[in-house]
XYZ file of C-alpha atoms in Angstrom:
718
model
C -0.172 -0.010 0.110
C 1.440 3.198 -1.469
C 1.406 6.544 1.102
C -0.627 9.259 -1.773
C 2.315 11.742 -1.526
C 1.275 15.392 -2.860
C 2.771 16.427 -2.418
C 23.110 31.399 4.919
C 25.019 34.134 6.112
C 28.629 33.635 6.588
C 32.083 35.968 6.093
C 33.221 37.600 2.681
C 34.933 34.649 0.511
C 39.396 34.828 -0.822
C 38.773 33.800 -4.418
C 41.444 30.748 -4.685
C 44.094 30.696 -7.287
C 43.569 34.468 -8.742
C 46.533 33.361 -11.474
C 46.656 35.847 -15.160
C 45.076 32.805 -16.837
C 42.482 33.034 -14.544
C 41.708 36.210 -14.926
C 41.648 36.908 -18.850
C 39.428 33.743 -18.556
C 37.077 35.256 -15.973
C 37.223 39.199 -18.356
C 36.339 36.974 -20.556
C 33.311 35.911 -19.662
C 32.598 39.381 -18.034
C 33.362 40.619 -21.713
C 30.791 38.035 -22.968
C 27.932 38.616 -20.700
C 27.814 42.727 -21.229
C 26.508 41.957 -24.830
C 22.816 41.776 -23.328
C 19.828 44.756 -24.685
C 18.615 46.548 -22.281
C 16.068 45.332 -20.218
C 12.530 45.297 -20.705
C 11.195 48.786 -18.998
C 8.602 47.218 -15.878
C 6.520 49.147 -14.400
C 6.738 50.233 -10.739
C 3.582 50.244 -8.419
C 2.918 52.230 -4.841
C 1.739 48.923 -3.802
C 2.974 49.349 -0.017
C 1.874 46.325 2.887
C 1.979 46.945 6.884
C 3.170 44.092 8.721
C 3.826 44.654 12.418
C 3.561 48.226 11.963
C 6.611 47.393 9.123
C 5.743 48.916 5.095
C 6.739 46.854 2.991
C 6.390 47.770 -1.007
C 5.650 45.787 -3.381
C 5.936 47.592 -6.457
C 5.468 44.839 -8.833
C 2.310 42.679 -7.766
C 1.000 43.968 -11.260
C 2.977 40.830 -12.500
C 0.484 38.671 -10.195
C -2.433 39.032 -12.614
C -1.667 36.035 -14.789
C -4.521 36.831 -16.339
C -3.719 40.720 -17.895
C -2.709 41.641 -21.341
C 0.057 44.091 -19.599
C 1.347 40.621 -18.107
C 0.858 38.866 -21.490
C 2.992 41.403 -22.761
C 6.096 41.804 -20.194
C 5.584 37.474 -20.096
C 6.566 38.054 -24.595
C 9.145 41.541 -23.519
C 11.020 39.445 -21.237
C 11.609 35.867 -23.711
C 12.683 38.088 -26.281
C 15.454 39.715 -24.614
C 16.228 36.525 -22.590
C 16.471 34.618 -26.398
C 18.051 37.204 -28.468
C 21.133 36.697 -26.177
C 20.818 33.349 -25.899
C 20.869 32.484 -30.037
C 24.291 34.321 -29.134
C 25.393 31.228 -27.546
C 27.588 29.951 -30.085
C 27.685 26.063 -28.687
C 24.024 26.130 -27.657
C 23.249 24.431 -30.540
C 25.953 21.636 -30.323
C 24.714 21.142 -26.319
C 21.313 21.305 -27.843
C 22.348 17.937 -30.731
C 24.760 16.553 -28.585
C 21.404 16.679 -25.226
C 19.552 14.694 -27.856
C 21.915 11.686 -28.667
C 22.390 11.115 -25.271
C 19.324 11.274 -25.122
C 17.958 8.888 -28.097
C 18.218 5.773 -26.654
C 14.876 3.497 -25.641
C 14.391 3.903 -21.866
C 11.811 1.415 -20.256
C 10.304 0.843 -16.856
C 9.757 -2.755 -14.723
C 6.552 -4.399 -15.694
C 3.853 -4.949 -13.510
C 0.253 -7.378 -13.831
C -2.860 -6.246 -14.585
C -5.578 -8.374 -14.936
C -4.702 -10.690 -17.973
C -1.874 -8.853 -19.276
C 1.695 -7.492 -18.037
C 2.283 -3.750 -18.485
C 4.929 -1.205 -19.171
C 6.238 1.939 -19.654
C 8.629 2.932 -22.720
C 10.294 5.793 -25.074
C 11.581 4.744 -28.213
C 14.452 7.773 -27.232
C 12.847 11.044 -27.854
C 9.179 11.139 -27.445
C 8.047 13.765 -26.211
C 6.510 11.464 -23.078
C 6.216 7.466 -22.157
C 4.087 5.421 -23.619
C 2.480 2.230 -21.793
C 2.844 -0.936 -23.228
C 0.622 -3.998 -22.549
C 0.555 -7.519 -23.595
C -0.624 -11.521 -22.791
C 1.983 -13.980 -21.975
C 3.349 -15.454 -25.680
C 1.784 -12.048 -27.170
C 3.592 -9.253 -29.075
C 3.648 -6.138 -26.718
C 1.435 -3.642 -28.216
C 0.612 -0.147 -27.607
C -2.099 0.505 -24.200
C -2.123 4.117 -24.414
C -0.116 6.717 -25.708
C -0.133 10.317 -24.695
C 2.579 11.674 -28.083
C -1.566 11.620 -29.167
C -3.136 13.682 -25.839
C -1.592 16.956 -27.353
C -0.421 18.055 -30.944
C 2.941 19.766 -28.907
C 3.087 17.456 -26.628
C 2.194 18.727 -23.205
C -0.430 16.980 -22.334
C 0.452 14.073 -20.119
C -0.459 11.290 -18.406
C 0.029 11.820 -14.811
C -1.614 8.850 -13.233
C -2.749 4.911 -14.368
C -5.004 2.903 -12.077
C -7.053 -0.123 -12.824
C -9.494 -1.824 -11.247
C -9.539 -4.873 -8.992
C -9.756 -7.328 -12.109
C -8.278 -5.354 -14.821
C -11.061 -4.143 -16.612
C -11.530 -1.312 -16.176
C -8.480 1.902 -15.640
C -8.506 4.903 -15.207
C -6.344 7.372 -16.048
C -5.343 11.195 -15.085
C -4.172 13.208 -17.675
C -2.381 16.976 -17.303
C -2.901 19.361 -19.872
C -0.355 22.473 -19.843
C 1.768 20.835 -16.484
C -1.242 22.237 -14.472
C -1.920 20.825 -11.426
C -5.863 20.549 -12.248
C -6.695 17.421 -13.836
C -9.039 14.630 -15.871
C -9.496 11.291 -15.205
C -10.411 9.373 -17.903
C -12.354 5.708 -17.318
C -12.250 3.216 -20.186
C -12.542 -0.300 -21.211
C -9.074 -2.167 -21.191
C -10.450 -4.777 -23.866
C -11.140 -2.066 -26.346
C -9.343 1.003 -24.870
C -12.899 2.998 -25.150
C -14.350 5.449 -23.044
C -17.470 4.308 -20.983
C -18.298 6.732 -19.131
C -17.340 11.066 -19.359
C -14.051 12.508 -18.359
C -14.597 13.889 -14.603
C -13.008 17.312 -14.296
C -11.498 19.326 -11.858
C -9.161 17.131 -9.723
C -6.331 18.609 -8.358
C -3.516 16.833 -6.256
C -5.464 13.328 -5.952
C -4.683 9.717 -6.205
C -7.544 7.443 -8.014
C -8.077 4.481 -5.463
C -10.756 1.779 -6.741
C -13.011 -0.870 -4.689
C -13.342 -3.633 -6.450
C -14.813 -3.418 -9.969
C -17.407 -0.111 -8.999
C -15.528 2.738 -8.743
C -13.033 4.700 -7.034
C -12.308 7.418 -4.655
C -9.738 10.325 -5.770
C -9.845 14.134 -4.807
C -10.423 17.247 -5.113
C -10.944 21.383 -4.390
C -14.032 23.457 -5.238
C -13.087 25.439 -8.655
C -11.771 29.322 -6.962
C -13.108 32.240 -8.274
C -10.854 33.871 -10.851
C -7.375 32.114 -11.534
C -7.035 28.746 -11.631
C -3.639 29.372 -12.127
C -3.561 31.876 -8.746
C -6.472 31.573 -6.380
C -6.028 30.267 -3.002
C -7.406 26.441 -3.131
C -7.665 25.906 0.980
C -10.555 22.752 1.391
C -9.654 19.394 -0.282
C -12.296 17.322 -0.253
C -12.349 13.028 -0.893
C -14.937 11.522 -3.211
C -16.586 8.689 -4.568
C -17.157 7.521 -8.052
C -19.853 5.160 -9.043
C -19.400 4.069 -12.304
C -21.809 4.650 -14.935
C -23.531 7.719 -12.859
C -22.342 11.345 -13.407
C -19.806 13.221 -12.150
C -22.420 15.950 -10.087
C -23.793 12.630 -8.825
C -20.271 11.433 -6.386
C -20.777 10.837 -2.821
C -18.603 13.720 -0.949
C -17.041 10.977 1.401
C -14.704 13.725 4.437
C -13.530 17.221 3.735
C -16.922 18.698 2.921
C -18.041 20.418 6.632
C -16.003 23.069 8.636
C -14.890 20.028 11.326
C -13.299 18.261 8.482
C -11.062 21.157 6.729
C -8.034 19.964 5.277
C -6.145 21.827 2.802
C -5.199 17.890 1.268
C -7.163 14.548 1.770
C -6.491 11.730 0.408
C -8.035 8.024 0.471
C -6.422 4.425 -0.295
C -8.296 1.348 -0.615
C -6.450 -1.757 0.995
C -5.583 -4.157 -1.100
C -8.081 -6.541 -0.178
C -10.845 -3.870 -0.669
C -11.869 -4.086 2.902
C -10.917 -0.403 4.014
C -10.681 2.372 2.834
C -8.375 4.341 4.959
C -8.501 8.538 4.940
C -5.536 10.957 5.282
C -5.846 14.108 5.549
C -3.597 17.355 6.581
C -2.539 21.116 6.714
C -0.243 21.257 5.846
C 3.022 19.512 3.649
C 3.519 17.470 6.890
C 1.368 16.034 9.554
C -1.297 14.224 8.972
C -4.630 12.263 10.615
C -6.036 9.524 9.859
C -9.089 7.651 9.695
C -10.462 4.437 8.424
C -13.820 2.951 7.468
C -14.417 -1.024 7.233
C -15.807 -1.365 3.618
C -17.256 -4.495 4.494
C -20.043 -2.665 6.518
C -23.179 -0.861 4.909
C -22.616 2.248 6.456
C -19.695 1.705 8.514
C -19.017 5.219 10.309
C -14.752 6.191 10.185
C -13.263 5.253 13.263
C -10.194 7.488 14.005
C -7.358 6.279 14.163
C -4.842 9.368 14.895
C -6.374 12.697 15.690
C -3.997 15.203 15.758
C -1.880 16.413 13.078
C 1.934 15.150 15.003
C 3.223 12.865 12.339
C 3.193 11.363 9.103
C 1.190 7.682 9.532
C -0.053 5.655 6.303
C -1.625 2.042 6.173
C 1.272 0.456 4.405
C -0.770 -3.203 4.146
C -3.316 -5.602 5.574
C -3.403 -9.298 7.128
C -7.709 -8.806 6.977
C -8.649 -6.326 10.406
C -3.759 -6.492 11.149
C -2.653 -3.444 10.019
C 1.180 -2.383 9.572
C 0.961 1.051 9.742
C 3.910 3.336 9.147
C 4.681 5.783 11.036
C 7.020 8.481 12.802
C 5.492 8.897 16.122
C 7.639 9.153 18.144
C 10.085 7.535 16.268
C 11.253 10.196 13.875
C 13.251 7.875 11.471
C 10.008 5.759 11.022
C 9.404 2.066 12.336
C 6.092 0.093 11.140
C 3.880 -1.285 13.986
C 0.665 -2.747 13.908
C -2.609 -2.998 15.647
C -6.345 -3.996 15.274
C -8.611 -2.141 12.898
C -11.463 -2.151 15.821
C -9.356 -0.554 17.528
C -6.463 0.913 16.340
C -5.547 4.263 18.750
C -1.878 4.680 19.254
C -2.037 3.181 22.931
C -2.536 -0.082 20.808
C 0.104 -0.028 18.431
C 2.998 -2.919 18.405
C 6.635 -2.316 16.987
C 7.120 -4.823 13.944
C 9.630 -3.146 12.204
C 11.071 -0.728 15.065
C 13.133 2.559 14.241
C 17.350 2.313 13.510
C 19.855 5.228 13.295
C 18.770 5.657 9.125
C 15.209 6.622 7.616
C 13.116 3.946 6.837
C 10.488 3.756 3.867
C 9.166 0.242 3.443
C 7.251 -1.571 0.334
C 5.340 -4.899 0.447
C 4.511 -7.842 -1.940
C 5.535 -11.198 -3.128
C 3.883 -11.828 1.081
C 6.683 -10.021 2.005
C 7.876 -6.597 3.354
C 11.526 -4.613 2.444
C 12.613 -2.487 4.586
C 14.479 0.542 2.445
C 17.028 2.603 4.867
C 18.744 5.229 3.925
C 22.609 5.462 5.045
C 23.460 8.857 4.245
C 21.608 9.492 1.596
C 22.103 5.839 -0.160
C 19.882 2.447 -0.172
C 19.929 -0.078 2.131
C 17.251 -2.891 1.388
C 16.162 -5.908 3.947
C 13.700 -8.383 3.587
C 11.490 -9.101 6.514
C 7.915 -11.841 6.619
C 4.832 -10.766 7.873
C 5.675 -12.274 11.077
C 8.348 -9.599 11.178
C 11.294 -12.138 11.483
C 14.506 -10.874 9.368
C 15.428 -12.838 5.886
C 17.852 -11.028 3.987
C 19.608 -7.704 2.853
C 19.510 -7.724 -0.965
C 22.415 -7.357 -2.832
C 22.298 -4.563 -4.487
C 24.900 -3.711 -7.346
C 26.537 -0.933 -5.946
C 26.409 2.174 -4.120
C 23.092 4.251 -5.272
C 19.233 4.625 -5.072
C 16.948 1.409 -5.382
C 13.316 1.963 -6.618
C 10.587 1.258 -4.425
C 10.519 -2.891 -4.121
C 6.608 -4.142 -4.690
C 3.969 -5.651 -6.214
C 0.982 -7.728 -5.245
C 0.827 -10.555 -2.496
C 0.412 -13.730 -4.536
C 4.485 -12.526 -7.656
C 6.299 -14.849 -6.597
C 9.515 -12.266 -8.623
C 9.350 -8.783 -8.621
C 10.920 -5.753 -9.875
C 13.146 -2.954 -9.369
C 15.584 -0.478 -10.824
C 19.172 0.859 -9.596
C 21.326 4.443 -10.347
C 23.423 6.576 -9.027
C 24.873 9.516 -10.108
C 27.222 8.389 -13.232
C 24.968 4.919 -13.370
C 22.084 5.126 -16.031
C 19.193 3.154 -14.281
C 19.145 -0.663 -14.924
C 16.085 -2.648 -13.564
C 16.676 -6.022 -12.121
C 13.549 -8.502 -11.602
C 13.899 -10.584 -7.824
C 12.925 -14.227 -7.073
C 11.684 -13.530 -3.637
C 12.843 -17.271 -2.388
C 15.644 -17.119 -3.290
C 17.002 -13.672 -2.864
C 18.906 -12.956 -6.481
C 18.359 -11.096 -8.724
C 19.304 -11.086 -12.474
C 18.618 -7.661 -14.942
C 16.298 -7.930 -16.588
C 16.562 -4.436 -18.406
C 19.641 -3.402 -19.327
C 20.108 0.933 -19.867
C 21.198 1.323 -23.655
C 22.516 4.536 -22.532
C 25.875 5.737 -24.666
C 27.845 6.677 -21.412
C 30.651 4.499 -20.447
C 30.482 5.389 -16.870
C 33.888 3.496 -16.210
C 35.322 7.286 -17.364
C 34.092 8.443 -14.646
C 34.082 9.032 -10.769
C 31.176 9.221 -7.540
C 32.163 10.094 -4.176
C 30.325 11.185 -1.099
C 32.883 13.647 1.262
C 31.736 15.671 4.557
C 31.677 19.104 4.893
C 31.204 21.430 7.845
C 28.329 24.360 7.772
C 28.624 27.245 9.756
C 27.674 25.907 13.078
C 29.440 22.971 13.022
C 26.534 20.382 11.643
C 28.725 17.571 9.059
C 26.456 17.574 5.580
C 27.193 15.753 3.048
C 27.727 15.830 -0.340
C 28.712 13.603 -3.544
C 30.829 14.555 -5.999
C 30.787 13.219 -9.508
C 33.069 13.744 -12.951
C 35.371 12.290 -14.938
C 38.132 10.689 -13.852
C 41.303 12.371 -13.646
C 40.002 15.530 -13.149
C 42.551 18.086 -12.649
C 41.586 20.286 -8.717
C 43.204 23.667 -10.194
C 40.228 25.524 -9.359
C 38.870 26.095 -12.515
C 36.160 23.220 -13.671
C 33.059 24.676 -14.335
C 31.017 23.504 -11.147
C 27.380 22.598 -11.038
C 26.615 22.811 -7.495
C 22.852 21.400 -6.912
C 20.312 21.687 -3.734
C 16.741 21.280 -2.070
C 16.357 21.652 1.272
C 13.388 21.193 2.407
C 9.848 19.433 2.948
C 11.540 16.518 4.184
C 13.105 15.922 0.438
C 15.403 13.006 0.314
C 17.906 13.687 -2.390
C 19.297 10.465 -3.653
C 21.470 9.288 -6.579
C 20.509 9.851 -9.518
C 21.201 9.374 -13.003
C 20.447 12.371 -15.265
C 20.963 12.543 -19.608
C 21.123 15.717 -18.893
C 23.676 15.615 -16.072
C 26.177 13.327 -18.699
C 25.880 16.001 -21.042
C 27.097 18.917 -18.438
C 30.261 16.127 -17.012
C 31.322 15.267 -20.884
C 32.289 18.822 -21.119
C 34.166 18.387 -17.709
C 32.421 19.689 -15.379
C 31.795 18.856 -11.757
C 28.249 18.092 -10.695
C 27.942 18.039 -6.785
C 24.469 17.634 -4.944
C 24.413 18.203 -0.952
C 22.340 17.066 1.119
C 21.329 20.303 3.170
C 18.836 20.077 6.284
C 15.686 20.427 5.395
C 15.563 16.919 4.128
C 14.224 14.137 4.659
C 18.021 12.379 5.137
C 18.633 12.095 8.599
C 15.047 11.696 9.579
C 12.220 14.501 10.813
C 14.788 15.967 12.973
C 16.618 16.925 10.077
C 13.387 18.123 8.098
C 13.013 20.280 11.690
C 16.480 22.011 11.420
C 16.055 23.549 8.291
C 12.218 24.454 8.889
C 10.759 27.399 10.748
C 13.193 29.717 12.113
C 15.733 27.133 11.116
C 15.462 27.793 7.846
C 18.509 30.029 7.634
C 20.334 26.445 8.610
C 19.150 24.884 4.761
C 21.043 28.754 3.144
C 24.649 28.301 5.376
C 25.041 25.034 4.408
C 24.861 25.535 0.381
C 27.194 27.735 1.171
C 29.405 26.084 2.955
C 29.377 23.191 0.446
C 30.355 26.033 -2.157
C 32.907 27.352 -0.073
C 33.667 23.300 0.425
C 34.375 22.719 -3.502
C 36.761 25.924 -4.022
C 38.438 24.802 -1.146
C 39.512 21.628 -1.626
C 40.388 23.218 -4.864
C 37.326 22.071 -7.286
C 36.575 24.626 -8.901
C 36.600 28.276 -7.603
C 33.644 31.139 -7.710
C 34.580 31.756 -11.812
C 33.403 28.281 -11.654
C 30.676 27.996 -9.860
C 26.794 27.730 -11.030
C 24.086 27.231 -7.796
C 21.407 25.559 -9.488
C 17.873 24.602 -7.967
C 14.060 24.090 -7.646
C 11.096 24.895 -6.671
C 11.992 24.779 -3.027
C 15.597 24.660 -3.939
C 14.901 27.443 -6.319
C 14.106 29.831 -3.162
C 17.335 28.495 -1.781
C 19.563 29.827 -4.719
C 17.378 32.977 -4.506
C 18.636 33.289 -0.642
C 22.420 32.388 -1.011
C 23.164 34.473 -4.858
C 21.853 37.767 -2.710
C 23.261 36.971 0.662
C 26.638 36.153 -0.827
C 26.192 37.176 -5.048
C 30.112 37.151 -4.395
C 30.428 32.972 -4.048
C 28.863 32.016 -7.250
C 29.337 33.027 -10.936
C 25.594 32.066 -11.932
C 22.629 31.253 -10.306
C 19.893 28.827 -11.954
C 16.946 29.739 -9.440
C 14.209 27.642 -11.410
C 10.270 27.653 -10.062
C 11.104 29.254 -7.533
C 9.860 30.349 -4.128
C 11.140 33.844 -4.471
C 8.751 35.936 -2.162
C 7.790 34.816 1.126
C 5.598 37.382 2.067
C 2.656 36.349 0.108
C 3.550 32.749 -0.953
C 0.892 31.442 1.279
C -1.647 33.676 -0.217
C -1.263 31.973 -4.080
C -3.015 28.024 -4.548
C -1.950 25.282 -1.885
C 0.652 27.429 -0.470
C -0.561 28.091 2.517
C -0.451 24.842 3.166
C 3.741 25.115 2.991
C 3.649 26.825 6.366
C 5.500 23.597 8.330
C 8.158 24.601 6.434
C 8.550 28.552 6.505
C 5.957 30.074 8.671
C 4.201 32.572 7.618
C 4.115 36.986 7.349
C 1.571 36.632 9.275
C 2.521 34.478 11.983
C 4.178 36.883 14.213
C 6.181 39.472 13.923
C 9.055 37.155 14.709
C 8.303 34.821 11.950
C 8.097 38.225 9.781
C 11.402 39.282 10.653
C 13.321 36.615 10.322
C 11.041 35.790 6.235
C 11.405 39.583 5.654
C 15.629 38.811 5.947
C 15.890 36.338 3.750
C 12.885 36.633 1.134
C 14.835 36.609 -2.451
C 12.022 39.185 -3.861
C 12.893 41.498 -1.044
C 16.774 41.549 -0.771
C 17.806 42.378 -4.122
C 19.777 45.639 -3.283
C 20.995 48.438 -4.964
C 24.176 48.730 -6.193
C 25.344 44.971 -5.448
C 26.587 42.976 -8.131
C 25.205 40.137 -8.720
C 25.912 36.963 -10.464
C 24.350 35.982 -14.422
C 20.883 35.121 -13.394
C 18.714 32.739 -14.727
C 15.341 32.270 -13.472
C 13.286 29.146 -15.431
C 10.025 29.000 -15.309
C 6.264 27.991 -16.214
C 3.613 30.010 -17.236
C 1.447 27.310 -16.304
C 2.844 26.586 -12.606
C -0.810 26.479 -11.072
C 1.986 25.004 -7.782
C 4.615 27.438 -7.451
C 2.866 30.585 -9.307
C 4.916 32.877 -11.898
C 4.490 36.127 -10.510
C 7.416 34.415 -7.516
C 9.524 34.551 -10.964
C 8.520 37.673 -12.601
C 8.926 39.366 -9.347
C 12.012 38.289 -8.270
C 13.607 39.076 -12.563
C 12.710 42.498 -12.448
C 14.066 43.017 -9.319
C 17.536 42.311 -10.320
C 17.436 44.005 -13.766
C 16.379 47.501 -11.683
C 18.404 46.413 -9.107
C 22.103 45.081 -10.450
C 24.843 46.669 -10.758
C 27.365 44.818 -12.328
C 27.537 43.916 -16.238
C 26.197 40.335 -15.674
C 22.211 39.567 -17.007
C 20.155 39.116 -14.966
C 17.964 37.236 -17.272
C 14.103 35.386 -17.299
C 12.884 32.447 -19.230
C 9.195 31.821 -19.321
C 8.280 28.539 -20.694
C 4.259 28.813 -22.533
C 1.387 26.558 -21.850
C 4.436 24.328 -19.319
C 3.868 23.810 -15.133
C 6.288 23.117 -12.535
C 7.796 20.706 -14.127
C 5.973 17.279 -14.165
C 4.796 15.705 -17.806
C 7.064 18.663 -19.477
C 8.009 16.827 -23.398
C 11.095 15.792 -23.892
C 11.538 18.249 -26.622
C 10.998 21.372 -23.801
C 13.131 19.612 -21.712
C 15.949 19.353 -24.088
C 16.014 22.634 -25.076
C 15.454 23.879 -21.455
C 18.762 21.796 -20.897
C 20.709 24.033 -24.264
C 19.982 27.298 -22.294
C 21.063 26.624 -18.930
C 24.076 24.670 -19.575
C 25.042 26.932 -22.700
C 24.421 30.576 -20.180
C 26.474 28.096 -17.413
C 29.559 28.115 -20.096
C 29.156 31.353 -21.113
C 29.210 32.981 -18.229
C 32.172 31.340 -17.103
C 34.224 32.239 -19.999
C 34.503 28.991 -21.565
C 34.884 29.827 -25.917
C 34.342 26.290 -27.044
C 32.751 22.960 -26.346
C 35.297 20.586 -25.117
C 35.518 17.628 -27.978
């Protein structure tokens, strides 16, 4: 059973290696960067907000109106300037070509069985979206769903696919233009024909079937005003009975003031006996209810009546529930309890908490306990009595996907990869413990030519932070290597080793790719997460600054060759660090970032992020803390900021593009140096999920081209 998931101040740094050649290269970079034409004129309004007696100007408030003609004209003008600059980068086309070449190999997923068919996802190479195939035993595979046919430009993507209990009916959701608002389409598996009208206006939802009769899904009431930015904060769980119109769907939870939650999900146990309802006020912590679906009109039973933990159903054997929880166990554990009286005082430890973060999965009659050891995977297999069967012998140090399947499956599948090893799929015999290569990667990338090492560095307050650094073998530590430092540091998200075609191209060019596991993430459990939230958020920025300083001190790079990159909460990270330490890096790459910390909670579901951030209305102390690091409010006149390429999508309804618009406008108005401060706005695109391959390749060609160009690189490596 899967849980449904919604989703630095430091001293001045002395430059290393200031030899003549480096100075000449730096001068060349400045010369290249000065080729920016004038920026569009961005009107400054007179909006002023008062917080606890302090007035804060918001001159670009008008850019929050995503439906206005003035905002549309501004977007067009900014893109014209940005693409005029990018078009002058001499090797931009060559980077795009190399990305296409390396991207162009067949990629396939692990198979899964539903009804009479074995299904899998496959991309022939450069298809914009993965295609779903199916096959019967002994027969040829055939196309089941091809999302590339959903729209002419590839911007409509398959978001989720779920099958009824016997596999005869499928329900799948689609995202149009990258939006979080979805449609659910229901089809007959044999004919592929739609069997009823699509469900619309669905958001942040799973599709959880009750036998073959219908399914549970979640959504908000359609907001007044803009669908992209209007606030949504009362999530509701519905049950859709097949054959009935959506207007008659039963409201199961979330319709009353007492049941008001920002995020609600409903999950049916694999045997169809129980419905588990999770309600959350923020992105961390949930209450939990259980309903017996075998008893007509049964009442909801409260499992947890508070939001002090993250708890969800992993599995059940009859009335015996297996729950995953971090209640009084920051690194998570598995407990068991009877469904008739499931309160915490009746829980029994099944897999106890350890020093490493636990993420369990179920399949083949076993529980697989994946532990995160310094951000890499270790997996133990347990039987349903709690006895450890074995440790799974993984192919190396890296990340393994969940090992899961149906109770009757004797063979399960998992994928393994790391920053230099493309993903390979393995079959796993649950009885013998033997792993066998099922589908080796066809990527034209020689991992043996690269090295990936984990190093620990010290943050400002003495905390040890892990960072994985990957590059070509034989790299000379001369302080002149183009380096991208990537981070996230929030929402309990763990950055574990993952292979990326784009990063492979970066490393082919002699680039260093470094990923720091900052506080605020989940790499070391709930305490690590909390150490980077609210009044501790500065720890995250300090950790990232210290990572950059470490890379420089160890001669991997120097400030003239360092770029920092992150997306969403990671975009906030980049925005905060580049405004606090603009001298540290040459290039800043904030993507779809949360950049106005005084107003983030007023858009879409942003109020749910308050667990991590706090809000400006929460208290005067919290307001002052947010104001001190909020990127939009901390761009200062007279400061030389690094070359900056802000990236966002005009249909991003999770982190609305106004964050990026306002930040770019502030940078362009106040930049004192010659480095360009540009914004690249992808049209008909959202927060990132489902982005067509063609657009992704173009984005990386622009990002890498901009980065190398501003580091003074005149030609690509051969």
